[in-house]
Short mmCIF file of C-alpha atoms and ligand atoms in Angstrom, two decimals:
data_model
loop_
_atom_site.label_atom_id
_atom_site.label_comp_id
_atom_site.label_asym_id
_atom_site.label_seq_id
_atom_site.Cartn_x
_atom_site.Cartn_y
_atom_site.Cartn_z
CA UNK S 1 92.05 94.29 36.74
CA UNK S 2 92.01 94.98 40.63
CA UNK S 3 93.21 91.48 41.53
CA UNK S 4 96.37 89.10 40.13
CA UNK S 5 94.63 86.01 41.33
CA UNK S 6 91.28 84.76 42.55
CA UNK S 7 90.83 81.63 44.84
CA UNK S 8 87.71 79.81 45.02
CA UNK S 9 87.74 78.07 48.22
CA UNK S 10 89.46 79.18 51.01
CA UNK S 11 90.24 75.43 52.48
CA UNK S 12 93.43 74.27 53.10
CA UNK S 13 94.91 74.19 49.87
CA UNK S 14 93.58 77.57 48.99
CA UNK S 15 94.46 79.42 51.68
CA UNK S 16 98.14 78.20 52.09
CA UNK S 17 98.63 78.94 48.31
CA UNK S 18 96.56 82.43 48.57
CA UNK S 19 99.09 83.48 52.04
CA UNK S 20 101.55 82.71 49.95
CA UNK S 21 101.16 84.66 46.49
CA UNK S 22 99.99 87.30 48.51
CA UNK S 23 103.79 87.42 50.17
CA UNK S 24 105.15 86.96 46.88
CA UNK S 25 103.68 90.83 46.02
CA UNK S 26 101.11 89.00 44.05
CA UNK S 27 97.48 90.52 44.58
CA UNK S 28 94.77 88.00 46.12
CA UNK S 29 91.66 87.88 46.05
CA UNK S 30 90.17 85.04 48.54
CA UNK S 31 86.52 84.02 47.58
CA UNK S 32 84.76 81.04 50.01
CA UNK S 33 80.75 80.78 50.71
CA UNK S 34 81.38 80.33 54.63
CA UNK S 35 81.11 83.38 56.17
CA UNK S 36 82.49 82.73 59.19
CA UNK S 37 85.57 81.21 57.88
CA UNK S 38 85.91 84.30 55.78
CA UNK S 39 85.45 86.84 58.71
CA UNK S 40 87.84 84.91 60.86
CA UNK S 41 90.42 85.07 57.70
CA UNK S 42 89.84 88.98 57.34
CA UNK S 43 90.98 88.83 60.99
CA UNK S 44 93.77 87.13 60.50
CA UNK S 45 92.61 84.76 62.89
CA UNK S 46 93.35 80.86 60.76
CA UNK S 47 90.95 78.96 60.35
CA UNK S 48 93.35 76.17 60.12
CA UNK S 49 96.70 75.49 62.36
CA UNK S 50 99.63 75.98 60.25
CA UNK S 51 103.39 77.07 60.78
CA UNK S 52 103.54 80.45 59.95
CA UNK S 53 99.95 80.86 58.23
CA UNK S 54 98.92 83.93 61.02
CA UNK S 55 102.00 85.60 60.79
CA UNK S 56 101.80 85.49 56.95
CA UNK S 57 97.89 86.61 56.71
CA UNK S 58 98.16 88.95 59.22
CA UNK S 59 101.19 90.44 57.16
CA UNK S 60 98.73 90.26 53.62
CA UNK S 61 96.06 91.64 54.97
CA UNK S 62 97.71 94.75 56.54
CA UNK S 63 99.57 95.32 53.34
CA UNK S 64 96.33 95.02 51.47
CA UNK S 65 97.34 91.83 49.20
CA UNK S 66 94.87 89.76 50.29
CA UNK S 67 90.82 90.36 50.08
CA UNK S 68 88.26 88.68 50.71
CA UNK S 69 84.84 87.90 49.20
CA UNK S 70 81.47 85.41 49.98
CA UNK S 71 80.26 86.19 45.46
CA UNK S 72 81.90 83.84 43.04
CA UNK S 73 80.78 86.15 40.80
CA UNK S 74 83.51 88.41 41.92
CA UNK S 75 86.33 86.75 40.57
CA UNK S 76 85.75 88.88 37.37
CA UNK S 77 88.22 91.28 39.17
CA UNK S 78 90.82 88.37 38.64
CA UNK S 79 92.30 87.68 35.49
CA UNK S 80 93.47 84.16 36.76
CA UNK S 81 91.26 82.66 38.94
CA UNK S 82 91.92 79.43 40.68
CA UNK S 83 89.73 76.54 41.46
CA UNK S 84 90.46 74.78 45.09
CA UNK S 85 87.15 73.76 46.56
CA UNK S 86 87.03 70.17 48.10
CA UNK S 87 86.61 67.29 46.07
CA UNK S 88 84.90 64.86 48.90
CA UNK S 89 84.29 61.13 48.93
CA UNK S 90 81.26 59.59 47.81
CA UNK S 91 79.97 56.39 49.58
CA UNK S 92 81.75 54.14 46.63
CA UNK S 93 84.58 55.85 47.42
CA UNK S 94 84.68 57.74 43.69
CA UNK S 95 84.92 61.49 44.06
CA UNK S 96 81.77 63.88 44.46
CA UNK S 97 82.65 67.04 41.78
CA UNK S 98 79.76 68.70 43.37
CA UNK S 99 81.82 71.82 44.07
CA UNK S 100 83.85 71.98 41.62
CA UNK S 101 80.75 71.78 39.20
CA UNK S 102 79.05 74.72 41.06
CA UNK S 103 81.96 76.29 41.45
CA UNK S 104 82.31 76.57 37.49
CA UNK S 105 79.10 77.08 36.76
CA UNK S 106 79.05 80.36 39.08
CA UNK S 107 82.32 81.36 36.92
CA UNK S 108 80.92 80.50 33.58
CA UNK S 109 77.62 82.93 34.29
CA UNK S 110 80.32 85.79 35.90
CA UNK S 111 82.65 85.92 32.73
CA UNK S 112 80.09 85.72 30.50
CA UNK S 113 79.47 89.34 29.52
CA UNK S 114 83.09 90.45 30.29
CA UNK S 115 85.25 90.70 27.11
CA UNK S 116 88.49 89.74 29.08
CA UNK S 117 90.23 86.44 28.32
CA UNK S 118 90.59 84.30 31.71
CA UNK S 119 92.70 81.30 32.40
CA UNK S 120 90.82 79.02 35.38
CA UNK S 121 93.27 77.11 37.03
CA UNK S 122 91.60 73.63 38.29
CA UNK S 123 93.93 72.93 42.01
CA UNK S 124 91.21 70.90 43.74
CA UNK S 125 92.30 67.13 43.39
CA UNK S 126 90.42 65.01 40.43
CA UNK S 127 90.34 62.37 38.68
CA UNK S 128 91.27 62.38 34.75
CA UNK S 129 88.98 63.88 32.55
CA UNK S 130 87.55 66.25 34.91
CA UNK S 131 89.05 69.70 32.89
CA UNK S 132 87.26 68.45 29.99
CA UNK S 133 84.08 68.38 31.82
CA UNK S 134 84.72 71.61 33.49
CA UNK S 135 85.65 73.04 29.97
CA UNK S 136 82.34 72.18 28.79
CA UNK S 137 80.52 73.46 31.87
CA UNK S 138 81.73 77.09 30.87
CA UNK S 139 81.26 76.78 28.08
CA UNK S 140 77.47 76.05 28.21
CA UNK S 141 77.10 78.44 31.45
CA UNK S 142 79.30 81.59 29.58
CA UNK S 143 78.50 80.90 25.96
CA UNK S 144 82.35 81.53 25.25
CA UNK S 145 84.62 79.32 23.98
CA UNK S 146 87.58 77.30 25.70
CA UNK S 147 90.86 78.72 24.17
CA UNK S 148 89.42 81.93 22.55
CA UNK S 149 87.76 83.33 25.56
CA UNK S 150 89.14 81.21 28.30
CA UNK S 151 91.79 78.56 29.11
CA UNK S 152 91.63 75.84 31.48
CA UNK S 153 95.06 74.50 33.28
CA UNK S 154 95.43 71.88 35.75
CA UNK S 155 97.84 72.49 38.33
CA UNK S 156 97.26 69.68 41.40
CA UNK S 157 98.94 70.40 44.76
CA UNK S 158 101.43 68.38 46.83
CA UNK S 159 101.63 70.08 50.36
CA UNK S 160 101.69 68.23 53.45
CA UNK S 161 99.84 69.51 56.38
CA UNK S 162 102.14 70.78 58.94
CA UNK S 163 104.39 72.00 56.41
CA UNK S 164 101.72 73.81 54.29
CA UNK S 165 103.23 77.00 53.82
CA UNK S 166 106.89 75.62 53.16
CA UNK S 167 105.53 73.03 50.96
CA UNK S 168 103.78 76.14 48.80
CA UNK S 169 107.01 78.08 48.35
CA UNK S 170 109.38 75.45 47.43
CA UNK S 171 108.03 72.57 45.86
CA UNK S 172 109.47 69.71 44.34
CA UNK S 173 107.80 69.69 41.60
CA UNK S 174 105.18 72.45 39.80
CA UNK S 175 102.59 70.20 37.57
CA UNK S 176 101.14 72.57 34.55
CA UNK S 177 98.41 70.40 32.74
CA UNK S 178 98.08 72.66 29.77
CA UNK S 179 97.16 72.29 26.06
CA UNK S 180 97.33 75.86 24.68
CA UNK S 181 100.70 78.09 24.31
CA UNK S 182 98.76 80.93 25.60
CA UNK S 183 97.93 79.41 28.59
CA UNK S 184 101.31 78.37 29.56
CA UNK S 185 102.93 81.85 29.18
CA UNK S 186 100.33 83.12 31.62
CA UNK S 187 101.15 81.04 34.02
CA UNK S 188 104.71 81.02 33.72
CA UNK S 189 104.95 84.79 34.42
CA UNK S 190 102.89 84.53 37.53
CA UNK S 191 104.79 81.19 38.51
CA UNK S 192 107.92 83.34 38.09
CA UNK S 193 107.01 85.91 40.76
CA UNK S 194 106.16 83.41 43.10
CA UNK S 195 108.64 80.91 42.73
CA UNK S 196 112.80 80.10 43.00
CA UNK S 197 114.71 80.94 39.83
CA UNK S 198 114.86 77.52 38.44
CA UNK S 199 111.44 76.54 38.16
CA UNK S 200 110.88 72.98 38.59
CA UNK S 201 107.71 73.00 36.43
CA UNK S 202 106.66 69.58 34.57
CA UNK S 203 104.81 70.57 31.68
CA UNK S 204 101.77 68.31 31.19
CA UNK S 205 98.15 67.75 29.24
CA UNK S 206 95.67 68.10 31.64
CA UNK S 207 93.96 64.61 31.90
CA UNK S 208 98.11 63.99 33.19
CA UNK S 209 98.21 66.45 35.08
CA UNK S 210 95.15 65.26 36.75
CA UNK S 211 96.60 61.48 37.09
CA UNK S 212 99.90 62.42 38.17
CA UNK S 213 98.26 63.68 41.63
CA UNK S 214 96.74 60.23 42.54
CA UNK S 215 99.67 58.45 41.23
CA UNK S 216 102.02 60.73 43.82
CA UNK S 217 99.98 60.13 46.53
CA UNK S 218 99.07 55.98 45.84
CA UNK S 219 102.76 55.34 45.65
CA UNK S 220 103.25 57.00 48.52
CA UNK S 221 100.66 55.46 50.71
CA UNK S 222 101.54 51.93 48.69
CA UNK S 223 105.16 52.43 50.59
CA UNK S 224 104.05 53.22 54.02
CA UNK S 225 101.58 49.82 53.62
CA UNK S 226 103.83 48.06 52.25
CA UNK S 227 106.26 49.39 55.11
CA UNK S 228 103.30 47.86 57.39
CA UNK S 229 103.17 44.49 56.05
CA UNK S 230 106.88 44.17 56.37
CA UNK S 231 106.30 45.18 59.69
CA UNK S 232 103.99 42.23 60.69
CA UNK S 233 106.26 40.03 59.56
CA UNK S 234 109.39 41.22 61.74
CA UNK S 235 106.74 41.13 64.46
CA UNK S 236 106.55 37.58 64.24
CA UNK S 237 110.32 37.24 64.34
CA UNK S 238 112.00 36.83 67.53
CA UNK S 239 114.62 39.82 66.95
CA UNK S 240 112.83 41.22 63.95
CA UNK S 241 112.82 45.06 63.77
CA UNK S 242 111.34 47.05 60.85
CA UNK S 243 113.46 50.30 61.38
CA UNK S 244 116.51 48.09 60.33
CA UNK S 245 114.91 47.06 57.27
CA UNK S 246 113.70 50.72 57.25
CA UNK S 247 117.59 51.99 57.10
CA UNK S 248 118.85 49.82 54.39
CA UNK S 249 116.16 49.49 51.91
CA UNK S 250 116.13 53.37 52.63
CA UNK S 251 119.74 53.90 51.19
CA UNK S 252 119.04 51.96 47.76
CA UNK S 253 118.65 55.45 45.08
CA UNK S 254 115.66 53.11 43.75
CA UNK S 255 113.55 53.36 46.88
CA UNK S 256 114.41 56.58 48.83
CA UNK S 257 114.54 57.06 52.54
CA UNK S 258 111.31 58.91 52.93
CA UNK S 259 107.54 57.46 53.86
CA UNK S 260 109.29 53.86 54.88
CA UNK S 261 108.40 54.69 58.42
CA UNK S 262 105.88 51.81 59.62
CA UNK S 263 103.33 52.76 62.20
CA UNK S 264 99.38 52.87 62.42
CA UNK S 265 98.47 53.48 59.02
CA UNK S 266 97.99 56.68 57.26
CA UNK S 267 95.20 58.72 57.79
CA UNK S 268 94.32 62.26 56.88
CA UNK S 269 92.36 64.25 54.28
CA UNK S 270 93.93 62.78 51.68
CA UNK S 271 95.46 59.47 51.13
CA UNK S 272 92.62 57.64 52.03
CA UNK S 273 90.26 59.43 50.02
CA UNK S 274 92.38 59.52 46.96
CA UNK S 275 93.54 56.08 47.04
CA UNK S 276 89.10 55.04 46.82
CA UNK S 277 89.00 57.46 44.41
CA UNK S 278 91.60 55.85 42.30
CA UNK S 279 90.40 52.61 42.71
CA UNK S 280 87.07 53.72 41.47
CA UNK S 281 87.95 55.45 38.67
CA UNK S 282 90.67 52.49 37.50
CA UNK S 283 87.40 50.04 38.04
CA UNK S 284 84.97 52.49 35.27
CA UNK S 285 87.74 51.76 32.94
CA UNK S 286 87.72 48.22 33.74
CA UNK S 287 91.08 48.39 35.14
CA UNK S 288 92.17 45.60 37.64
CA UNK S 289 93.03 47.63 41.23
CA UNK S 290 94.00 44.67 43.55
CA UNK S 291 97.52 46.71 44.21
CA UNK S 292 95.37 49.61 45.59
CA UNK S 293 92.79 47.18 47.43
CA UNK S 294 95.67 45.71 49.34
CA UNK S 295 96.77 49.15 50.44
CA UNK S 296 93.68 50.07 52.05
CA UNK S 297 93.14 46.74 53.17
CA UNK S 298 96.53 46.77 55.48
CA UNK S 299 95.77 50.20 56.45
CA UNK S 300 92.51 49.27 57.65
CA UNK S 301 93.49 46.53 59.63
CA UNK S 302 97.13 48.17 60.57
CA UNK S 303 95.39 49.59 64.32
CA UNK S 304 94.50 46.11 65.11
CA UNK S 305 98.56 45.19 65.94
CA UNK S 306 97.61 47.14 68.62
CA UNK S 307 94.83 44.99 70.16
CA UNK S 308 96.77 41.58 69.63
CA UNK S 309 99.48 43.37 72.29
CA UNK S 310 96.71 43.70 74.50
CA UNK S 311 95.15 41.03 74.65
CA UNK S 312 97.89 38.93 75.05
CA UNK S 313 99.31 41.64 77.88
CA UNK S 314 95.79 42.97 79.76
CA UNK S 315 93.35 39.96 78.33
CA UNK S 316 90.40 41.53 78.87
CA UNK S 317 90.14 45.25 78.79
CA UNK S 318 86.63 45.84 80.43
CA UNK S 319 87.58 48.17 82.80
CA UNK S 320 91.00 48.76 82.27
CA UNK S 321 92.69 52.10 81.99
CA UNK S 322 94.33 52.73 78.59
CA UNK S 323 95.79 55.95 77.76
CA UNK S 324 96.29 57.55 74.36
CA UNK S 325 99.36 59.85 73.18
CA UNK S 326 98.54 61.72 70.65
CA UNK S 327 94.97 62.05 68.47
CA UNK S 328 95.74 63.78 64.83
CA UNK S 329 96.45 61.70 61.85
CA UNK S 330 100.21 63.20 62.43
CA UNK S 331 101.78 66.13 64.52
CA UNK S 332 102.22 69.48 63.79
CA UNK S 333 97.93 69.78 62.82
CA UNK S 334 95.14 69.45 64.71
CA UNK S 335 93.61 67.63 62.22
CA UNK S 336 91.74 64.48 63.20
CA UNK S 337 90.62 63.17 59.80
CA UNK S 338 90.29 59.51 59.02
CA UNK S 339 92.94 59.15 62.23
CA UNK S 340 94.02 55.67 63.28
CA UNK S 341 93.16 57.89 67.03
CA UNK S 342 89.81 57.24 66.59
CA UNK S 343 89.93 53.19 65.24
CA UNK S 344 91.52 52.81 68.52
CA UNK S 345 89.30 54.66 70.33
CA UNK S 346 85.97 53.19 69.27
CA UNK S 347 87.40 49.62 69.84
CA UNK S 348 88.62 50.23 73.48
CA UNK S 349 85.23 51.47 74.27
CA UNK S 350 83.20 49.14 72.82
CA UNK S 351 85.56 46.59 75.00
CA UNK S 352 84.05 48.79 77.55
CA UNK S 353 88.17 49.95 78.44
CA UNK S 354 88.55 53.49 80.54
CA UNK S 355 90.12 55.87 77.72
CA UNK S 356 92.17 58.94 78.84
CA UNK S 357 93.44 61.07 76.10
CA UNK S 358 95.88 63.54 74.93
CA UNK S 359 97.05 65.65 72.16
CA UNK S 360 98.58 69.38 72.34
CA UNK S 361 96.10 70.93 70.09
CA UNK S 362 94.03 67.90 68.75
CA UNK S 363 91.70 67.37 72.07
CA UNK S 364 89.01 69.83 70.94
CA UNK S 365 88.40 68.16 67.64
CA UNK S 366 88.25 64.48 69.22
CA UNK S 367 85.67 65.83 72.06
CA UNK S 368 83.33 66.59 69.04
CA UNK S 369 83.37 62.99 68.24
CA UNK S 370 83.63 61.15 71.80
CA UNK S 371 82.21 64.32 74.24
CA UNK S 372 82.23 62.68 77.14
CA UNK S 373 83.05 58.55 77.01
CA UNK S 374 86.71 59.36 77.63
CA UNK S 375 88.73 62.07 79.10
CA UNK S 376 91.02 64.32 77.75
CA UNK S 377 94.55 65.15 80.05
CA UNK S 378 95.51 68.35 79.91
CA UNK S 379 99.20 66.45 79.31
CA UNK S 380 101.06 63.56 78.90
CA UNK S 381 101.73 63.83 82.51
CA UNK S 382 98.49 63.51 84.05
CA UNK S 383 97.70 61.09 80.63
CA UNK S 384 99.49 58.51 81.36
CA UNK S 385 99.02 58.75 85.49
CA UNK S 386 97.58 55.43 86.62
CA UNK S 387 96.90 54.06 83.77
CA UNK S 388 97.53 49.85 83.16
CA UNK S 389 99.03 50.65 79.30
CA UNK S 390 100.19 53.70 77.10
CA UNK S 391 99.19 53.28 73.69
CA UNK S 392 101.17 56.01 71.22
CA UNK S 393 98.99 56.77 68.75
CA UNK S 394 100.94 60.36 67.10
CA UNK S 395 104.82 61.22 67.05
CA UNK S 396 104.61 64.50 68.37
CA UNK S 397 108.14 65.68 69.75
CA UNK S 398 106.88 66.68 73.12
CA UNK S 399 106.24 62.29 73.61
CA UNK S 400 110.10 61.98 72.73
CA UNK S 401 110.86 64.11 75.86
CA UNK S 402 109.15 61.24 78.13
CA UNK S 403 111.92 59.15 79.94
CA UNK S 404 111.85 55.34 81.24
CA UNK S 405 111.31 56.68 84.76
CA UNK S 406 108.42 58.88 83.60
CA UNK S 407 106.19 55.92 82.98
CA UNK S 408 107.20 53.98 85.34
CA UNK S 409 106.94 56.36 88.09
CA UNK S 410 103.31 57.75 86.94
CA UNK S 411 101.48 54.15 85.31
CA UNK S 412 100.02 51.70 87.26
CA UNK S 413 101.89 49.48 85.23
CA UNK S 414 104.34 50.47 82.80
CA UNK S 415 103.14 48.99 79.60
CA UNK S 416 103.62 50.74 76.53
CA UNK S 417 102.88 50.10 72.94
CA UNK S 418 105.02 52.59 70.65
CA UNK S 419 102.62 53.00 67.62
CA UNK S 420 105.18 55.49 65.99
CA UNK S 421 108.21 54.10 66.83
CA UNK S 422 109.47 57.27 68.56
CA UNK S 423 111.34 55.49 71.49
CA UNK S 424 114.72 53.48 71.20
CA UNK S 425 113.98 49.47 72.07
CA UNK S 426 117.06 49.75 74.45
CA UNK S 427 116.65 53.12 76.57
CA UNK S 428 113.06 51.20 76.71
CA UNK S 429 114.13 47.31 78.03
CA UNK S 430 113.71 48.12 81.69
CA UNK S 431 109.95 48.43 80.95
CA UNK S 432 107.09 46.87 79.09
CA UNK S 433 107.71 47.68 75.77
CA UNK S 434 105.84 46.56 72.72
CA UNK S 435 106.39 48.69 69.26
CA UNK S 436 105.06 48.04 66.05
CA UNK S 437 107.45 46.09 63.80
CA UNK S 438 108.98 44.64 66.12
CA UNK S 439 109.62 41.57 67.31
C1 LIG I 501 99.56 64.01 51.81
C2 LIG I 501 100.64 64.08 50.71
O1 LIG I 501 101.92 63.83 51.30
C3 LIG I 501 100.59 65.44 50.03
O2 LIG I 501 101.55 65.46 48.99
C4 LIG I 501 99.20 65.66 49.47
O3 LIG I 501 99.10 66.93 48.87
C5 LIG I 501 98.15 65.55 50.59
O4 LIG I 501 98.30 64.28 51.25
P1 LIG I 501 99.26 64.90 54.31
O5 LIG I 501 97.92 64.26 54.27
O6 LIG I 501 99.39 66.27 54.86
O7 LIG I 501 99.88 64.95 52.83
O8 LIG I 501 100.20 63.96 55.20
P2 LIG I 501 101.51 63.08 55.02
O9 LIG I 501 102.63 63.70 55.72
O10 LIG I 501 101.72 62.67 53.63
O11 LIG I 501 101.07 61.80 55.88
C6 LIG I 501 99.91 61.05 55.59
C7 LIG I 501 99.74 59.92 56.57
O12 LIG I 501 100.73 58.93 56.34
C8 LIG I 501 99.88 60.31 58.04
O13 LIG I 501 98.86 59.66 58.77
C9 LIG I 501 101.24 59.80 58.44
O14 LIG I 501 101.32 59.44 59.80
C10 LIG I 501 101.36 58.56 57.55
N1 LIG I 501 102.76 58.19 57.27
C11 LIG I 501 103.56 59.02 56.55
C12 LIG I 501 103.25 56.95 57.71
O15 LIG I 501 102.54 56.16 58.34
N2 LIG I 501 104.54 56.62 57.40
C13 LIG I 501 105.36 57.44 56.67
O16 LIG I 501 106.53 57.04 56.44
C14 LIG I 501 104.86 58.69 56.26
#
């Protein structure tokens, strides 16, 4: 075999995971329709902004660990070949398998007159009972059969953007959703090249396997809108502050200090999308998802804390001058995805508001939605110059660096509505400050 691995799809997940075997020694080979994404890859140019992902493919592709391919069908040169197209949202909010279906389809007709046994690994997120359905797709496609000829593992991924490559090399948790012994020794050894000593693998079925990834990410996005609600109630409280609640729930074992931070809502590739998805898929089994509705619900409505600030500060906002801090559903990516940025964005215009934004790499992406019905700063700076209120939108670190004096000396009038919580209330009294959560 020429290759260790195959990816098919070269998005985010498959690319951090692909950088990374390759810089384990493993041999990759990268497969993706889009040719431009895989010429700028073979460049070592990322197609995605990531810590470290340049240096690493730049380093895999000189040592000749990583190559790269527009045929499906070449994944033949693979013995283990793993599945990590996009699994997008459908207008119900269920999940559209379209890829993935294609995707293993194009396998099925490849293997099918190749006497090796291959093990596809499914990586794309979806929802339970999706292996079996992809089982019987190769089957049909390759006339071989599941177990004999091939295996099928599910193996969902838990990296955050921003930390993509970290997140890949030392995870909390490896899920193997497996039935057959064969399977899991295969990919145990590779696991075992690529990962610390003690493995933190959680063997699984697959249908698990599959359900474990939305249950990981609903909890999570359950805290951070529960974390919201809690924070419209302190807001109604004369002293209330959700950070303190924040720091002593945060200490109780039970709960755990991380995701409790209150802010604009969660946005992003993921959360939202998997969160419908789960809510559709609970509702086809008849399964009751007001827990899930009420997430989405608060999230939805999180931005508009925002507004009641200023309308009770600016009243109207025709005309006003309202800049933005920060555009990408969080920092470190310059990914603008089902961002609470653009919520706030579309409401100040249609209140007919002047909108000056900025975000150190995000700008780009947000001019392909707004062009030219705001402007972009080229930094805070220049941002916030003149404007009547400073809406923080993204907790980038560069914001933290802005003093008291800094908006008072450049705003027309320094009013500022922390979305993040990234300033401290008291450096902050000498000034117009509103935060969410607090009171
Ligand atoms: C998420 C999951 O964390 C990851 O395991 C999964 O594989 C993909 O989805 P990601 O979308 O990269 O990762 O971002 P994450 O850091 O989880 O943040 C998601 C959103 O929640 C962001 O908009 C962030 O601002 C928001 N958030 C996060 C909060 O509002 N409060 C918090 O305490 C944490």
């Amino acid at each position: 075999m020429e290759y260790d691995v195959a990816f098919v799809g070269l998005g985010y997940v498959g690319l951090s995971t692909a950088v990374c075997f390759a810089d384990r020694g493993i041999n990759v080979l990268g497969v993706d329709i889009d040719s431009k994404k895989i010429n700028r890859i073979k460049n070592a140019d990322s197609p995605i902004h990531e810590k470290y992902m340049n240096e690493l493919l730049e380093k895999a592709i000189k040592k000749n660990r990583l190559s790269l391919s527009r045929k499906v069908a070449d994944v033949t040169k693979a013995k283990i070949i793993f599945l990590t197209v996009g699994t997008p949202s459908r207008k119900n909010g269920s999940i559209d398998l379209k890829y993935i279906e294609q995707a293993s389809k194009d396998i099925a007709i490849a293997i099918k007159d190749i006497e090796e046994y291959f093990v596809i690994v499914i990586k794309s997120t979806v929802v339970p009972g999706t292996a079996l359905k992809i089982i019987d797709n190769l089957e049909k496609h390759s006339r071989k059969k599941n177990s004999i000829h091939f295996g099928v593992i599910v193996n969902p991924e838990f990296l955050q953007e921003g930390s993509a490559i970290n997140d890949t090399l030392r995870p909390d948790k490896i899920v193997v959703g497996v039935n057959s012994e064969k399977d899991k020794k295969i990919i145990y050894k590779l696991f075992k090249k690529i990962y610390r000593k003690n493995l933190p693998i959680v063997y699984t079925t697959p249908s698990n396997a599959e359900l474990i990834k939305y249950a990981n990410n609903s909890l999570l996005a359950t805290k951070i809108s529960f974390m919201n609600y809690i924070s419209r109630i302190a807001e109604r409280i004369p002293d209330g502050d959700v950070n303190e609640i924040k720091n002593a729930i945060g200490m109780d074992k039970r709960i755990s200090e991380s995701f409790l931070n209150a802010g604009l809502g969660f946005g992003g590739s993921c959360f939202p999308k998997d969160v419908k998805a789960l809510i559709a898929f609970s509702k086809e089994l008849g399964v009751n998802s007001e827990i899930l509705q009420s997430v989405l619900a608060i999230n939805d409505t999180q931005f508009m804390s925002v507004f009641n600030i200023l309308n009770k500060e600016l009243g109207q906002l025709e005309g006003k001058r309202i800049s933005i801090l920060g555009l990408a559903f969080k920092p470190e990516t310059d990914d603008i995805r089902d961002a609470t940025s653009i919520k706030i964005i579309k409401r100040l215009l249609d209140k007919k508001a002047k909108v000056r934004v900025y975000d150190p790499i995000a700008n780009n992406n947000t001019k392909r939605i707004f062009g030219s019905s705001i402007t972009y700063a080229k930094d805070s700076e220049s941002c916030i110059r003149n404007s009547d209120c400073c809406i923080i939108v993204t907790e980038w670190k560069e914001f933290k660096m802005l003093k008291p004096k800094d908006f008072i000396r450049l705003m027309k009038r320094p009013l500022i509505i922390d979305g993040r919580r990234i300033f401290s209330k008291k450096q902050f009294n000498k000034l117009e400050y509103h935060a969410i959560g607090l009171g």
